[in-house]
Amino acid sequence: MDFTGKRVLLTGAGKGIGRVLAEMLLARGAQVVALTRSAGDVEELRALGAEAQQVDLADAEATRAAARAAMPCDYLISNAGTTELQSFLDTTVQAFDHLIAVNTRAPMIVAQEYARDVIARGAKGAIVNVSSVASFVGIPDHAAYCTSKAGVDGLMRVMAKELGPKGIRVNNVNPTVTLTPMAVKAWSDPAKSAGMLNRIPLGRFAESAEVGEVVLFLLSDAASMMNGVSLPVDGGYMIA
Ligand code: NDP
């Protein structure tokens, strides 16, 4: 997939899946506008050739301002996400609100600014949110995370209906465990990862590039009839 000359807004480009996506997009000719939190990652992304801006996506006003400043963009990937392991009974309001703010509310705010700009220019576009299989199933100790990802799937379906007629397709990718720093944090206990792996017919977790390829497919014109889909990238986990 060639993205030559396309300007792509990408959140959470500092690490993990987002960093790999930034590298894939740059290698395929895109201009990458990266929003991420850590200053060190911003510097590294700039060195790679991306435009990078430091922002805390938990801050609604700062998120809106950063998204607005990034316009115009051809495509949007809302990838940034975070997690916190707490049993349901121990889930704190603070952690719950934080995960909803970063994983669910920030994709809404950034998409509003992106879509307003695309519509005002009379252009067409596409949005892909990086959701999770956690939106489909209940994973112990992930109450806030599962809720936030189910939320971003619901948000996507409404955006697909409202923005589709305006020429903007909206889809989600829903990966299984993908081997990034966040996954190491969540799945370092072998007893827990064995249970997950046993449910994946392909017998392994995903690599970031395997998720990235599906994100770029949904973003591209190759997926021109795809709208409103939550697409598992899970080695068959959801049928197991
Ligand atoms: P990483 O932790 O490796 O990277 C997440 C990126 O998002 C980092 O650059 C991080 O910046 C950024 N980010 C997090 N919070 C904020 C914030 N408040 N403001 C700005 N940037 C922020 O995670 P992954 O690459 O694993 O995850 C990417 C996406 O994929 C997430 O939405 C995640 O939920 C989803 N996902 C991941 C899976 C996995 O197993 N890895 C499985 C299924 C879905 P910083 O480090 O500076 O905080």
Coordinates of C-alpha atoms and ligand atoms in Angstrom, one line a residue:
M1 CA 0.0 0.0 0.0
D2 CA 1.4 3.3 -1.1
F3 CA 0.7 6.4 0.9
T4 CA 2.8 8.8 -1.1
G5 CA 1.8 12.4 -0.4
K6 CA -0.9 11.5 2.1
R7 CA -0.8 13.2 5.5
V8 CA -1.7 10.9 8.3
L9 CA -2.5 11.9 11.9
L10 CA -1.4 9.1 14.2
T11 CA -1.9 9.1 18.0
G12 CA 0.3 7.1 20.4
A13 CA 3.1 7.0 17.9
G14 CA 5.8 6.9 20.5
K15 CA 6.0 3.2 21.3
G16 CA 4.6 -0.2 20.4
I17 CA 2.1 -0.6 17.6
G18 CA 2.0 3.2 17.0
R19 CA 5.8 3.4 16.5
V20 CA 5.7 0.5 14.1
L21 CA 2.8 2.2 12.2
A22 CA 4.7 5.5 12.0
E23 CA 7.7 3.6 10.5
M24 CA 5.5 1.7 8.0
L25 CA 3.7 4.9 6.9
L26 CA 7.0 6.9 6.5
A27 CA 8.5 4.0 4.5
R28 CA 5.4 4.1 2.2
G29 CA 5.7 7.8 1.5
A30 CA 3.3 9.3 4.0
Q31 CA 3.7 12.5 6.0
V32 CA 3.2 11.4 9.6
V33 CA 1.8 13.8 12.1
A34 CA 2.3 12.1 15.5
L35 CA 0.7 13.0 18.8
T36 CA 2.2 11.3 21.8
R37 CA 3.0 11.9 25.4
S38 CA 6.7 11.4 26.2
A39 CA 9.2 14.1 25.1
G40 CA 11.9 11.5 24.3
D41 CA 9.5 9.8 21.9
V42 CA 8.7 13.1 20.2
E43 CA 12.4 13.7 19.6
E44 CA 12.9 10.2 18.2
L45 CA 9.8 10.5 15.9
R46 CA 11.1 13.8 14.6
A47 CA 14.5 12.2 13.9
L48 CA 12.6 9.5 11.9
G49 CA 11.0 12.3 9.7
A50 CA 7.6 12.6 11.4
E51 CA 6.0 15.9 12.6
A52 CA 5.6 15.1 16.2
Q53 CA 3.7 17.0 19.0
Q54 CA 3.7 16.2 22.7
V55 CA 0.2 16.0 24.2
D56 CA -1.5 14.2 27.1
L57 CA -4.6 12.7 25.5
A58 CA -6.2 12.5 28.9
D59 CA -6.5 16.3 28.7
A60 CA -9.5 17.1 26.6
E61 CA -8.7 20.7 25.8
A62 CA -5.0 20.0 24.9
T63 CA -6.1 17.1 22.8
R64 CA -8.5 19.2 20.8
A65 CA -6.0 22.0 20.3
A66 CA -3.3 19.5 19.1
A67 CA -5.7 17.8 16.7
R68 CA -6.8 21.2 15.3
A69 CA -3.2 22.3 14.8
A70 CA -2.4 19.1 13.0
M71 CA -5.0 19.8 10.2
P72 CA -5.3 19.3 7.3
C73 CA -4.9 15.5 7.3
D74 CA -6.0 12.9 4.7
Y75 CA -6.3 10.1 7.2
L76 CA -6.6 9.5 11.0
I77 CA -5.4 6.6 13.1
S78 CA -6.4 6.7 16.8
N79 CA -4.0 4.2 18.3
A80 CA -3.0 5.6 21.7
G81 CA -4.1 3.5 24.6
T82 CA -3.3 2.7 28.1
T83 CA -4.3 0.1 30.7
E84 CA -4.2 -0.5 34.4
L85 CA -4.7 -4.0 36.0
Q86 CA -7.3 -3.9 38.7
S87 CA -9.9 -6.5 39.7
F88 CA -13.4 -5.4 39.2
L89 CA -13.9 -4.9 43.0
D90 CA -10.8 -2.9 43.2
T91 CA -11.3 -0.7 40.1
T92 CA -10.9 2.9 41.2
V93 CA -12.9 5.8 39.8
Q94 CA -9.6 7.5 39.0
A95 CA -8.3 4.6 36.9
F96 CA -11.7 4.1 35.2
D97 CA -12.0 7.8 34.3
H98 CA -8.4 7.9 33.0
L99 CA -8.8 4.9 30.7
I100 CA -12.1 6.2 29.3
A101 CA -10.4 9.6 28.7
V102 CA -7.4 8.2 26.8
N103 CA -8.9 5.1 25.1
T104 CA -12.4 6.4 24.3
R105 CA -12.9 10.2 24.7
A106 CA -9.6 11.2 22.9
P107 CA -10.5 9.2 19.8
M108 CA -13.8 11.1 19.7
I109 CA -12.2 14.5 20.1
V110 CA -9.5 13.9 17.5
A111 CA -12.0 12.5 15.1
Q112 CA -14.3 15.5 15.5
E113 CA -11.5 17.9 14.6
Y114 CA -10.4 15.6 11.7
A115 CA -13.9 15.1 10.3
R116 CA -14.8 18.8 10.6
D117 CA -11.7 19.7 8.6
V118 CA -12.2 17.0 5.9
I119 CA -15.9 18.0 5.4
A120 CA -15.1 21.7 5.3
R121 CA -12.5 21.1 2.6
G122 CA -15.0 18.9 0.6
A123 CA -12.5 16.1 0.7
K124 CA -12.9 12.4 1.5
G125 CA -11.1 10.4 4.2
A126 CA -10.9 7.4 6.5
I127 CA -10.4 6.8 10.2
V128 CA -9.1 3.7 11.9
N129 CA -9.2 3.3 15.7
V130 CA -7.0 0.6 17.4
S131 CA -9.5 -1.1 19.6
S132 CA -9.0 -4.6 21.1
V133 CA -10.5 -8.1 21.4
A134 CA -11.1 -6.8 24.9
S135 CA -14.1 -5.0 23.5
F136 CA -15.8 -8.4 22.7
V137 CA -15.0 -10.4 25.8
G138 CA -14.6 -10.0 29.5
I139 CA -10.9 -10.2 30.6
P140 CA -10.4 -10.5 34.4
D141 CA -8.6 -7.5 35.9
H142 CA -9.5 -5.4 32.8
A143 CA -12.9 -3.9 33.7
A144 CA -12.0 -0.3 32.8
Y145 CA -10.0 -1.4 29.7
C146 CA -12.8 -3.7 28.4
T147 CA -15.3 -0.9 28.9
S148 CA -13.1 1.7 27.2
K149 CA -12.6 -0.5 24.1
A150 CA -16.3 -1.5 23.9
G151 CA -16.9 2.2 24.0
V152 CA -14.6 3.0 21.1
D153 CA -16.3 0.2 19.1
G154 CA -19.7 1.8 19.8
L155 CA -18.3 5.3 18.9
M156 CA -17.0 3.9 15.7
R157 CA -20.4 2.5 14.6
V158 CA -22.0 5.9 15.2
M159 CA -19.3 7.7 13.3
A160 CA -19.5 5.2 10.4
K161 CA -23.2 6.0 10.1
E162 CA -22.9 9.8 10.4
L163 CA -19.6 10.3 8.5
G164 CA -20.1 7.7 5.8
P165 CA -22.5 9.8 3.9
K166 CA -20.0 12.7 4.1
G167 CA -17.3 10.5 2.5
I168 CA -15.4 9.4 5.6
R169 CA -15.1 5.7 6.3
V170 CA -14.6 4.6 9.9
N171 CA -13.4 1.2 11.1
N172 CA -11.7 -0.4 14.1
V173 CA -9.0 -3.1 14.3
N174 CA -9.3 -5.3 17.4
P175 CA -6.0 -7.0 18.1
T176 CA -5.3 -9.9 20.5
V177 CA -2.2 -9.6 22.7
T178 CA 0.4 -7.9 20.6
L179 CA 4.1 -8.0 21.6
T180 CA 4.7 -4.5 22.8
P181 CA 5.7 -2.9 26.1
M182 CA 2.1 -2.6 27.2
A183 CA 1.5 -6.3 26.5
V184 CA 4.6 -7.3 28.5
K185 CA 3.1 -5.3 31.4
A186 CA -0.3 -7.0 31.1
W187 CA 0.8 -10.6 30.2
S188 CA 4.1 -11.2 32.1
D189 CA 2.5 -13.9 34.2
P190 CA 3.0 -17.2 32.2
A191 CA 0.0 -18.8 33.8
K192 CA -2.2 -16.0 32.5
S193 CA -0.6 -15.9 29.0
A194 CA -0.9 -19.7 28.6
G195 CA -4.7 -19.5 29.0
M196 CA -4.9 -16.8 26.3
L197 CA -2.5 -18.5 24.0
N198 CA -4.5 -21.8 24.2
R199 CA -7.5 -19.9 22.8
I200 CA -5.6 -18.7 19.8
P201 CA -5.7 -21.3 17.0
L202 CA -2.5 -19.9 15.4
G203 CA -0.8 -20.6 18.8
R204 CA 1.0 -17.2 19.2
F205 CA 0.5 -13.6 20.0
A206 CA 0.5 -10.9 17.3
E207 CA 3.5 -8.8 16.1
S208 CA 2.9 -5.0 15.8
A209 CA 3.5 -5.1 12.1
E210 CA 0.7 -7.7 11.6
V211 CA -1.7 -5.3 13.3
G212 CA -0.2 -2.3 11.3
E213 CA -0.8 -4.0 8.0
V214 CA -4.6 -4.4 8.8
V215 CA -4.8 -0.8 10.0
L216 CA -3.2 0.5 6.7
F217 CA -5.5 -1.7 4.6
L218 CA -8.6 -0.3 6.3
L219 CA -7.2 3.2 5.9
S220 CA -6.4 2.8 2.2
D221 CA -8.6 2.9 -0.9
A222 CA -8.2 -0.9 -1.1
A223 CA -10.8 -1.0 1.6
S224 CA -13.1 1.5 -0.2
M225 CA -16.3 -0.5 0.6
M226 CA -15.4 -1.1 4.3
N227 CA -17.2 1.0 6.9
G228 CA -18.4 0.3 10.4
V229 CA -16.3 -2.8 11.0
S230 CA -14.6 -4.0 14.2
L231 CA -12.0 -6.3 12.6
P232 CA -10.3 -8.9 14.9
V233 CA -6.6 -9.4 14.3
D234 CA -6.4 -12.3 16.7
G235 CA -5.2 -15.5 15.0
G236 CA -8.7 -16.9 15.4
Y237 CA -9.1 -16.1 19.2
M238 CA -12.7 -15.0 18.7
I239 CA -13.9 -18.3 17.2
A240 CA -12.0 -20.5 19.7
Ligands
NDP1 P1 2.3 1.0 24.1 O1 2.1 1.2 25.6 O2 3.4 0.2 23.6 O3 2.2 2.4 23.4 C1 1.1 3.2 23.6 C2 1.4 4.6 23.0 O4 0.3 5.5 23.3 C3 2.7 5.2 23.6 O5 3.4 5.9 22.7 C4 2.1 6.1 24.7 O6 2.9 7.2 25.1 C5 0.8 6.6 24.0 N1 -0.1 7.1 25.0 C6 -0.6 6.4 26.1 N2 -1.3 7.2 26.9 C7 -1.2 8.5 26.3 C8 -1.7 9.7 26.7 N3 -2.4 10.0 27.8 N4 -1.4 10.8 25.9 C9 -0.6 10.6 24.8 N5 -0.1 9.5 24.4 C10 -0.4 8.4 25.2 O7 0.9 0.3 23.7 P2 0.5 -0.6 22.4 O8 1.3 -0.3 21.3 O9 0.5 -2.0 22.9 O10 -1.0 -0.2 22.2 C11 -1.4 0.6 21.1 C12 -2.9 0.4 21.0 O11 -3.2 -1.0 20.8 C13 -3.7 0.8 22.3 O12 -4.9 1.4 22.0 C14 -4.0 -0.6 22.9 O13 -5.1 -0.5 23.8 C15 -4.2 -1.4 21.7 N6 -4.0 -2.8 21.9 C16 -2.8 -3.3 22.3 C17 -2.7 -4.7 22.5 C18 -1.4 -5.3 23.0 O14 -1.4 -6.4 23.4 N7 -0.3 -4.6 22.9 C19 -3.8 -5.6 22.3 C20 -5.0 -5.0 21.8 C21 -5.1 -3.7 21.6 P3 3.7 7.1 26.5 O15 4.5 5.8 26.5 O16 4.6 8.3 26.5 O17 2.7 7.1 27.6

